[in-house]
Amino acid sequence: MKKGSNSYLFSMENLHFFMVLFPLLNLQFPSFLLLSSASTLPTKYFINCGSISNISLSGREFVGDLNFGSFSVGPSSAISIVTTNSSTDTSLYQTARIFKNQSSFDFDITDFGIYYVRVHFFPFSSGRINLADAHFDVSAFNFSLLSNFRIQDNSNSPLIKEYLLTINATKFSIHFTPRRESFAFVSAIEVFLVPDKEFVEDDFDLITPSGLSNVRYYGVRSQVLLTIHRVDVGGPQNNDSLWRNWIPDDKYLLPGESGKTCVPYEGTLHYDVNGANNYSASDLVYKTCRELNLDSSKGSSNFSKITWRFDVSRSATHLVRLHFCDIISENAGDVFFNLYFYDDSGSMDISVGPRQDSKTKSAYLNGVEILEFMRESNFVDVPSNETVKP
């Protein structure tokens, strides 16, 4: 079994009828680390919506959509922030583009492949307009990304929806369609090609309520994936080379579980050895982990484990990406452990626990990503419209 980024396809269908706890794989990870690799950051579309200003943010240049460029936007208007009590850095969220009628951002695509698409929303008030009152739909390729969408969180923080999809066309459009007597808005948009061609494989092991299936699931790249959870297990909040936000695992860790944070690794990671590269996750994900706390374990080590619980859609299929890097053992082959999934309606539990035949009775995990497959029923009829320059 390769060390690094391991992915599994998890079908949640009918799991409200089944609650199954089973060992998925007997994992063995050698103690050498992941090997360093050169990187080229993507530089495609980063749009500061409703603005004439360009803003630099974490190595990205968000271009004001009023500056014109190799994208176009349909009928709309710009709005600027007047006052805000937000505690977050709102430099990217001082403006927004408002749509009173169905409209779109249209992008020229020169390189086909797997893209990250992020749509940013920050609901501020300006004059008589409160963006929190917006009620609208968002779609791409005639596929619904957000339906009956409202911003309900009043935390004064931006909301970012992140999608992973394949673009094999010279034009890519994101449509915004207001609901009756309302409007749509967007604060910023990112559309960029993932540099790693093997970033998402087209087929995976399929796990069903009965356990690990004997069949493979094919056609992953032809579907749209929505990011649900991205967690740096045992580590701090951080961002990686693809500007993905990793959050700590504390709120997912079940109470009373015998897990402790690992001693952070301070050496150089080695990528491209066993399946992971520098686009798989940030260095901090692999340099930190949570491991079994043997001192606090009760009873036989066979029944000691660490468990995390994640909220998920009860009837959806999910892609689970698990990240491993052995920073806890001194020698290769010292640590063998089991990986478990437990599923109930609306939640997914992921556990790691030691094996009896392991020299060191321990287990660990570095990172978790859970992505949801958007349903085929999400296809919508988006009316065509002639776009104009802003």
Tab-separated table of C-alpha atoms in Angstrom:
chain	number	residue	atom	x	y	z
A	1	MET	CA	0.000	0.000	0.000
A	2	LYS	CA	1.403	3.373	-1.004
A	3	LYS	CA	2.116	6.000	1.535
A	4	GLY	CA	0.845	9.481	0.824
A	5	SER	CA	-2.582	10.446	-0.480
A	6	ASN	CA	-4.996	7.507	-0.620
A	7	SER	CA	-8.517	7.881	-2.009
A	8	TYR	CA	-11.660	5.806	-1.658
A	9	LEU	CA	-15.114	6.149	-3.145
A	10	PHE	CA	-17.793	5.920	-0.508
A	11	SER	CA	-21.447	5.342	-1.364
A	12	MET	CA	-23.762	6.694	1.337
A	13	GLU	CA	-26.909	5.459	-0.418
A	14	ASN	CA	-29.394	3.811	1.960
A	15	LEU	CA	-26.993	4.091	4.866
A	16	HIS	CA	-29.884	5.131	7.065
A	17	PHE	CA	-30.859	1.462	6.848
A	18	PHE	CA	-27.368	0.130	7.527
A	19	MET	CA	-24.896	0.913	10.297
A	20	VAL	CA	-21.765	-1.074	9.558
A	21	LEU	CA	-18.395	-1.040	11.345
A	22	PHE	CA	-15.731	-2.913	9.443
A	23	PRO	CA	-11.957	-2.916	8.930
A	24	LEU	CA	-11.304	-1.517	5.474
A	25	LEU	CA	-7.639	-2.200	4.948
A	26	ASN	CA	-4.703	-3.516	6.926
A	27	LEU	CA	-2.358	-0.605	6.396
A	28	GLN	CA	1.409	-0.777	6.502
A	29	PHE	CA	3.439	2.346	5.874
A	30	PRO	CA	7.240	2.404	5.711
A	31	SER	CA	8.976	5.085	7.716
A	32	PHE	CA	10.622	7.015	4.886
A	33	LEU	CA	9.033	10.346	4.060
A	34	LEU	CA	7.596	11.878	0.896
A	35	LEU	CA	10.173	13.264	-1.678
A	36	SER	CA	10.560	16.892	-2.808
A	37	SER	CA	9.266	17.991	-6.176
A	38	ALA	CA	9.362	21.171	-8.227
A	39	SER	CA	6.094	23.043	-8.692
A	40	THR	CA	4.566	25.519	-11.096
A	41	LEU	CA	1.645	27.452	-9.690
A	42	PRO	CA	-1.434	27.845	-11.904
A	43	THR	CA	-2.124	31.324	-13.266
A	44	LYS	CA	-5.506	31.422	-14.941
A	45	TYR	CA	-8.648	33.254	-13.839
A	46	PHE	CA	-8.830	35.012	-10.484
A	47	ILE	CA	-11.589	37.620	-10.586
A	48	ASN	CA	-12.301	40.451	-8.151
A	49	CYS	CA	-15.977	40.929	-8.986
A	50	GLY	CA	-17.547	44.370	-9.266
A	51	SER	CA	-14.211	46.156	-9.011
A	52	ILE	CA	-11.752	48.086	-11.127
A	53	SER	CA	-8.910	47.204	-8.732
A	54	ASN	CA	-6.536	44.261	-8.866
A	55	ILE	CA	-5.752	42.609	-5.540
A	56	SER	CA	-2.821	40.313	-4.712
A	57	LEU	CA	-3.684	37.561	-2.262
A	58	SER	CA	-1.471	34.594	-1.317
A	59	GLY	CA	0.299	34.499	-4.663
A	60	ARG	CA	-2.829	35.107	-6.747
A	61	GLU	CA	-3.625	38.272	-8.672
A	62	PHE	CA	-7.377	38.825	-8.529
A	63	VAL	CA	-8.189	41.035	-11.525
A	64	GLY	CA	-10.990	43.579	-11.237
A	65	ASP	CA	-13.700	42.554	-13.671
A	66	LEU	CA	-14.159	46.185	-14.748
A	67	ASN	CA	-10.656	46.106	-16.240
A	68	PHE	CA	-11.795	43.888	-19.111
A	69	GLY	CA	-9.820	40.838	-20.062
A	70	SER	CA	-10.159	37.385	-21.576
A	71	PHE	CA	-13.481	36.825	-19.853
A	72	SER	CA	-16.857	38.499	-20.290
A	73	VAL	CA	-19.822	39.023	-18.017
A	74	GLY	CA	-23.482	39.431	-18.854
A	75	PRO	CA	-25.838	42.273	-17.820
A	76	SER	CA	-25.089	43.248	-14.236
A	77	SER	CA	-24.068	46.064	-11.922
A	78	ALA	CA	-21.241	46.633	-9.470
A	79	ILE	CA	-21.627	47.454	-5.793
A	80	SER	CA	-19.054	48.697	-3.291
A	81	ILE	CA	-18.933	48.191	0.443
A	82	VAL	CA	-19.714	51.221	2.601
A	83	THR	CA	-19.173	49.978	6.135
A	84	THR	CA	-18.365	46.609	7.622
A	85	ASN	CA	-17.909	45.183	11.091
A	86	SER	CA	-16.218	42.086	9.774
A	87	SER	CA	-13.197	40.838	11.674
A	88	THR	CA	-11.888	39.035	8.591
A	89	ASP	CA	-9.546	40.494	5.980
A	90	THR	CA	-12.056	41.929	3.534
A	91	SER	CA	-9.600	43.321	0.988
A	92	LEU	CA	-11.033	40.950	-1.625
A	93	TYR	CA	-14.597	41.504	-0.432
A	94	GLN	CA	-15.023	45.274	-0.723
A	95	THR	CA	-17.069	44.903	-3.916
A	96	ALA	CA	-19.488	42.497	-5.564
A	97	ARG	CA	-21.297	42.059	-8.849
A	98	ILE	CA	-25.094	41.999	-8.742
A	99	PHE	CA	-27.396	40.316	-11.247
A	100	LYS	CA	-31.064	41.327	-11.512
A	101	ASN	CA	-31.598	38.923	-14.426
A	102	GLN	CA	-30.053	35.627	-15.525
A	103	SER	CA	-26.455	36.299	-16.576
A	104	SER	CA	-23.027	34.687	-16.636
A	105	PHE	CA	-19.266	34.971	-16.483
A	106	ASP	CA	-17.779	33.419	-19.628
A	107	PHE	CA	-14.182	32.206	-19.702
A	108	ASP	CA	-11.931	31.244	-22.617
A	109	ILE	CA	-10.299	27.869	-21.970
A	110	THR	CA	-7.032	27.023	-23.747
A	111	ASP	CA	-5.890	24.026	-21.678
A	112	PHE	CA	-8.231	21.104	-21.153
A	113	GLY	CA	-8.087	19.150	-17.910
A	114	ILE	CA	-9.145	19.131	-14.265
A	115	TYR	CA	-10.015	22.540	-12.823
A	116	TYR	CA	-10.703	23.983	-9.427
A	117	VAL	CA	-13.645	26.379	-9.516
A	118	ARG	CA	-14.242	28.519	-6.423
A	119	VAL	CA	-17.138	30.948	-6.067
A	120	HIS	CA	-16.828	33.499	-3.250
A	121	PHE	CA	-19.710	35.253	-1.494
A	122	PHE	CA	-19.486	37.988	1.132
A	123	PRO	CA	-22.890	39.477	2.059
A	124	PHE	CA	-22.361	43.111	3.018
A	125	SER	CA	-24.819	46.024	3.060
A	126	SER	CA	-24.431	49.125	0.927
A	127	GLY	CA	-27.091	51.799	0.891
A	128	ARG	CA	-30.474	50.168	0.367
A	129	ILE	CA	-28.993	46.852	-0.756
A	130	ASN	CA	-28.220	44.034	1.655
A	131	LEU	CA	-26.530	41.159	-0.142
A	132	ALA	CA	-27.803	38.785	2.539
A	133	ASP	CA	-31.250	39.213	0.949
A	134	ALA	CA	-30.101	37.595	-2.308
A	135	HIS	CA	-31.910	34.427	-3.418
A	136	PHE	CA	-30.587	32.725	-6.535
A	137	ASP	CA	-29.206	29.710	-8.414
A	138	VAL	CA	-25.688	29.088	-9.733
A	139	SER	CA	-24.887	26.667	-12.543
A	140	ALA	CA	-22.075	25.690	-14.925
A	141	PHE	CA	-22.228	23.521	-18.052
A	142	ASN	CA	-26.032	23.433	-17.522
A	143	PHE	CA	-25.319	21.717	-14.210
A	144	SER	CA	-26.672	23.125	-10.953
A	145	LEU	CA	-23.947	24.058	-8.479
A	146	LEU	CA	-26.192	25.926	-6.039
A	147	SER	CA	-29.979	25.785	-6.032
A	148	ASN	CA	-32.353	27.989	-4.062
A	149	PHE	CA	-29.265	29.552	-2.520
A	150	ARG	CA	-29.263	32.089	0.324
A	151	ILE	CA	-26.512	33.305	2.644
A	152	GLN	CA	-27.857	32.371	6.070
A	153	ASP	CA	-24.685	32.684	8.125
A	154	ASN	CA	-24.325	36.050	9.864
A	155	SER	CA	-20.731	35.479	10.996
A	156	ASN	CA	-19.435	38.355	8.819
A	157	SER	CA	-17.129	35.917	7.060
A	158	PRO	CA	-16.935	35.075	3.356
A	159	LEU	CA	-18.499	31.844	2.127
A	160	ILE	CA	-16.505	29.914	-0.492
A	161	LYS	CA	-17.939	27.043	-2.519
A	162	GLU	CA	-15.234	24.874	-4.106
A	163	TYR	CA	-15.767	22.472	-7.009
A	164	LEU	CA	-13.486	20.067	-8.840
A	165	LEU	CA	-14.428	19.292	-12.445
A	166	THR	CA	-13.080	18.508	-15.894
A	167	ILE	CA	-13.270	21.164	-18.623
A	168	ASN	CA	-12.867	19.890	-22.171
A	169	ALA	CA	-14.382	22.851	-24.017
A	170	THR	CA	-13.036	26.167	-25.252
A	171	LYS	CA	-15.715	28.100	-23.349
A	172	PHE	CA	-16.678	27.743	-19.697
A	173	SER	CA	-19.574	29.717	-18.237
A	174	ILE	CA	-20.836	30.225	-14.691
A	175	HIS	CA	-24.495	31.305	-14.717
A	176	PHE	CA	-26.221	33.300	-11.991
A	177	THR	CA	-30.033	33.178	-12.016
A	178	PRO	CA	-32.022	35.264	-9.508
A	179	ARG	CA	-35.126	33.762	-7.963
A	180	ARG	CA	-38.383	35.641	-8.496
A	181	GLU	CA	-38.312	39.228	-7.220
A	182	SER	CA	-34.772	38.809	-5.878
A	183	PHE	CA	-31.232	39.111	-7.202
A	184	ALA	CA	-27.924	37.215	-7.403
A	185	PHE	CA	-24.431	38.331	-6.517
A	186	VAL	CA	-20.831	37.121	-6.453
A	187	SER	CA	-17.756	38.552	-4.720
A	188	ALA	CA	-14.887	36.685	-6.411
A	189	ILE	CA	-14.315	33.744	-8.759
A	190	GLU	CA	-11.392	31.375	-9.287
A	191	VAL	CA	-11.086	29.066	-12.299
A	192	PHE	CA	-7.687	27.400	-12.699
A	193	LEU	CA	-6.183	24.222	-14.096
A	194	VAL	CA	-4.740	21.739	-11.593
A	195	PRO	CA	-1.054	21.328	-12.580
A	196	ASP	CA	-0.938	17.617	-11.728
A	197	LYS	CA	-2.563	15.569	-14.518
A	198	GLU	CA	-3.032	12.622	-12.154
A	199	PHE	CA	-4.557	14.761	-9.408
A	200	VAL	CA	-7.828	12.845	-9.672
A	201	GLU	CA	-7.870	9.293	-10.968
A	202	ASP	CA	-10.827	8.138	-13.047
A	203	ASP	CA	-11.551	5.040	-10.954
A	204	PHE	CA	-11.414	4.133	-7.261
A	205	ASP	CA	-12.153	1.355	-4.813
A	206	LEU	CA	-15.859	1.462	-4.013
A	207	ILE	CA	-17.014	1.104	-0.414
A	208	THR	CA	-20.687	0.294	0.165
A	209	PRO	CA	-22.712	-0.242	3.357
A	210	SER	CA	-21.646	-3.896	3.167
A	211	GLY	CA	-17.945	-3.104	3.114
A	212	LEU	CA	-15.187	-2.806	0.544
A	213	SER	CA	-16.632	-3.763	-2.841
A	214	ASN	CA	-14.930	-6.123	-5.269
A	215	VAL	CA	-15.673	-3.737	-8.141
A	216	ARG	CA	-14.095	-0.444	-9.140
A	217	TYR	CA	-16.054	2.763	-9.652
A	218	TYR	CA	-15.280	4.386	-13.026
A	219	GLY	CA	-16.012	7.773	-14.566
A	220	VAL	CA	-14.953	10.025	-11.691
A	221	ARG	CA	-13.382	12.679	-13.917
A	222	SER	CA	-16.602	13.177	-15.870
A	223	GLN	CA	-18.457	14.248	-12.725
A	224	VAL	CA	-18.581	17.366	-10.555
A	225	LEU	CA	-17.224	17.198	-6.990
A	226	LEU	CA	-18.049	19.612	-4.173
A	227	THR	CA	-15.585	19.950	-1.276
A	228	ILE	CA	-17.305	19.198	2.055
A	229	HIS	CA	-14.431	18.769	4.554
A	230	ARG	CA	-10.673	19.372	4.396
A	231	VAL	CA	-8.919	18.676	7.691
A	232	ASP	CA	-5.305	18.844	8.847
A	233	VAL	CA	-5.393	16.099	11.478
A	234	GLY	CA	-3.373	17.134	14.529
A	235	GLY	CA	-2.205	20.332	12.853
A	236	PRO	CA	-3.123	24.030	12.604
A	237	GLN	CA	-5.196	25.903	10.069
A	238	ASN	CA	-3.154	26.424	6.893
A	239	ASN	CA	-3.306	26.851	3.128
A	240	ASP	CA	-1.498	24.803	0.508
A	241	SER	CA	0.006	25.425	-2.937
A	242	LEU	CA	-3.453	25.277	-4.551
A	243	TRP	CA	-4.884	27.728	-1.986
A	244	ARG	CA	-6.987	25.065	-0.293
A	245	ASN	CA	-7.898	25.807	3.300
A	246	TRP	CA	-7.077	23.062	5.827
A	247	ILE	CA	-8.673	23.366	9.254
A	248	PRO	CA	-7.779	21.646	12.577
A	249	ASP	CA	-9.482	18.360	13.468
A	250	ASP	CA	-10.505	19.226	17.045
A	251	LYS	CA	-14.214	19.694	16.348
A	252	TYR	CA	-14.401	16.377	14.482
A	253	LEU	CA	-12.599	14.270	17.090
A	254	LEU	CA	-15.055	12.262	19.186
A	255	PRO	CA	-14.899	12.928	22.955
A	256	GLY	CA	-12.929	10.406	24.984
A	257	GLU	CA	-10.947	9.124	22.011
A	258	SER	CA	-7.357	8.145	22.759
A	259	GLY	CA	-5.660	10.415	20.252
A	260	LYS	CA	-2.810	12.842	20.833
A	261	THR	CA	-1.041	15.250	18.508
A	262	CYS	CA	2.234	13.981	17.096
A	263	VAL	CA	5.523	15.733	17.648
A	264	PRO	CA	5.781	17.882	14.486
A	265	TYR	CA	8.369	16.712	11.968
A	266	GLU	CA	10.959	19.427	11.310
A	267	GLY	CA	12.944	17.827	8.500
A	268	THR	CA	12.488	17.874	4.710
A	269	LEU	CA	9.602	15.943	3.204
A	270	HIS	CA	10.216	13.669	0.236
A	271	TYR	CA	7.506	13.751	-2.408
A	272	ASP	CA	6.890	11.652	-5.537
A	273	VAL	CA	8.006	8.404	-3.921
A	274	ASN	CA	4.795	6.653	-2.954
A	275	GLY	CA	1.841	8.421	-4.476
A	276	ALA	CA	1.901	11.943	-3.026
A	277	ASN	CA	3.307	15.107	-4.581
A	278	ASN	CA	3.464	18.717	-3.486
A	279	TYR	CA	-0.060	19.316	-4.804
A	280	SER	CA	-1.554	16.550	-2.646
A	281	ALA	CA	-1.547	18.660	0.527
A	282	SER	CA	0.508	21.290	2.314
A	283	ASP	CA	3.767	20.398	4.063
A	284	LEU	CA	2.069	21.116	7.380
A	285	VAL	CA	-0.450	18.337	6.757
A	286	TYR	CA	2.322	15.757	6.423
A	287	LYS	CA	4.523	17.222	9.161
A	288	THR	CA	1.735	16.905	11.732
A	289	CYS	CA	-0.638	14.089	12.676
A	290	ARG	CA	-2.712	12.603	15.436
A	291	GLU	CA	-1.578	9.254	16.834
A	292	LEU	CA	-2.915	6.725	19.294
A	293	ASN	CA	-2.266	7.783	22.873
A	294	LEU	CA	-1.306	4.462	24.394
A	295	ASP	CA	-1.028	5.972	27.865
A	296	SER	CA	-4.722	6.855	27.903
A	297	SER	CA	-6.004	3.697	26.206
A	298	LYS	CA	-8.223	1.420	28.243
A	299	GLY	CA	-8.356	-2.337	27.906
A	300	SER	CA	-6.821	-4.323	25.061
A	301	SER	CA	-5.064	-2.349	22.370
A	302	ASN	CA	-7.191	-4.226	19.822
A	303	PHE	CA	-10.114	-2.030	20.827
A	304	SER	CA	-8.228	1.242	21.132
A	305	LYS	CA	-8.714	3.628	18.265
A	306	ILE	CA	-9.075	7.265	17.264
A	307	THR	CA	-12.365	8.318	15.655
A	308	TRP	CA	-13.420	11.435	13.770
A	309	ARG	CA	-17.055	12.193	12.840
A	310	PHE	CA	-17.985	14.221	9.760
A	311	ASP	CA	-21.390	15.522	8.717
A	312	VAL	CA	-22.272	14.408	5.186
A	313	SER	CA	-25.319	14.193	2.939
A	314	ARG	CA	-27.248	11.062	3.829
A	315	SER	CA	-28.003	9.902	0.263
A	316	ALA	CA	-24.938	11.103	-1.647
A	317	THR	CA	-21.789	9.377	-2.872
A	318	HIS	CA	-18.510	10.756	-1.528
A	319	LEU	CA	-14.876	10.687	-2.527
A	320	VAL	CA	-12.683	10.266	0.571
A	321	ARG	CA	-9.007	11.202	0.351
A	322	LEU	CA	-6.852	10.116	3.295
A	323	HIS	CA	-3.321	11.460	3.777
A	324	PHE	CA	-0.607	9.502	5.571
A	325	CYS	CA	3.037	10.197	6.316
A	326	ASP	CA	4.834	8.135	8.959
A	327	ILE	CA	6.502	10.639	11.268
A	328	ILE	CA	6.021	8.546	14.439
A	329	SER	CA	8.052	5.350	13.968
A	330	GLU	CA	11.801	4.916	14.061
A	331	ASN	CA	12.070	2.018	11.592
A	332	ALA	CA	10.195	0.854	8.516
A	333	GLY	CA	7.617	-1.798	9.327
A	334	ASP	CA	7.254	-0.884	13.012
A	335	VAL	CA	3.658	0.313	12.655
A	336	PHE	CA	0.775	-1.637	11.076
A	337	PHE	CA	-2.779	-0.455	11.653
A	338	ASN	CA	-6.390	-0.790	10.568
A	339	LEU	CA	-8.661	1.813	9.004
A	340	TYR	CA	-12.392	1.736	9.809
A	341	PHE	CA	-15.504	3.449	8.443
A	342	TYR	CA	-18.764	3.654	10.379
A	343	ASP	CA	-21.800	5.181	8.728
A	344	ASP	CA	-25.095	6.485	9.907
A	345	SER	CA	-27.587	8.755	8.197
A	346	GLY	CA	-26.010	12.181	7.949
A	347	SER	CA	-22.580	11.325	9.341
A	348	MET	CA	-19.410	9.406	8.511
A	349	ASP	CA	-17.000	8.113	11.167
A	350	ILE	CA	-13.380	7.418	10.233
A	351	SER	CA	-11.212	5.510	12.719
A	352	VAL	CA	-7.670	4.183	12.904
A	353	GLY	CA	-6.578	1.471	15.333
A	354	PRO	CA	-3.522	-0.767	15.858
A	355	ARG	CA	-3.082	-4.337	14.678
A	356	GLN	CA	-2.154	-7.142	17.028
A	357	ASP	CA	0.774	-8.195	14.828
A	358	SER	CA	2.283	-4.680	14.716
A	359	LYS	CA	5.626	-4.286	16.481
A	360	THR	CA	4.448	-0.904	17.765
A	361	LYS	CA	0.769	-0.890	18.737
A	362	SER	CA	-0.110	2.486	17.348
A	363	ALA	CA	-1.993	4.205	14.525
A	364	TYR	CA	-2.024	7.679	12.989
A	365	LEU	CA	-3.635	9.932	10.408
A	366	ASN	CA	-2.367	13.166	8.829
A	367	GLY	CA	-5.233	14.532	6.767
A	368	VAL	CA	-8.793	13.955	5.550
A	369	GLU	CA	-10.673	15.325	2.562
A	370	ILE	CA	-14.310	14.497	1.815
A	371	LEU	CA	-15.840	15.558	-1.491
A	372	GLU	CA	-19.450	15.022	-2.525
A	373	PHE	CA	-20.481	13.913	-6.009
A	374	MET	CA	-23.066	16.332	-7.379
A	375	ARG	CA	-26.119	14.376	-8.466
A	376	GLU	CA	-26.986	13.734	-12.115
A	377	SER	CA	-30.446	15.144	-11.379
A	378	ASN	CA	-28.765	18.540	-10.991
A	379	PHE	CA	-28.850	19.140	-14.744
A	380	VAL	CA	-30.804	22.320	-15.473
A	381	ASP	CA	-31.902	24.214	-18.564
A	382	VAL	CA	-29.907	27.424	-18.610
A	383	PRO	CA	-31.250	29.897	-21.213
A	384	SER	CA	-28.641	31.293	-23.559
A	385	ASN	CA	-28.040	35.025	-23.493
A	386	GLU	CA	-25.782	37.380	-25.337
A	387	THR	CA	-23.070	38.605	-23.020
A	388	VAL	CA	-21.627	42.096	-23.044
A	389	LYS	CA	-18.553	43.619	-21.559
A	390	PRO	CA	-19.035	45.135	-18.088
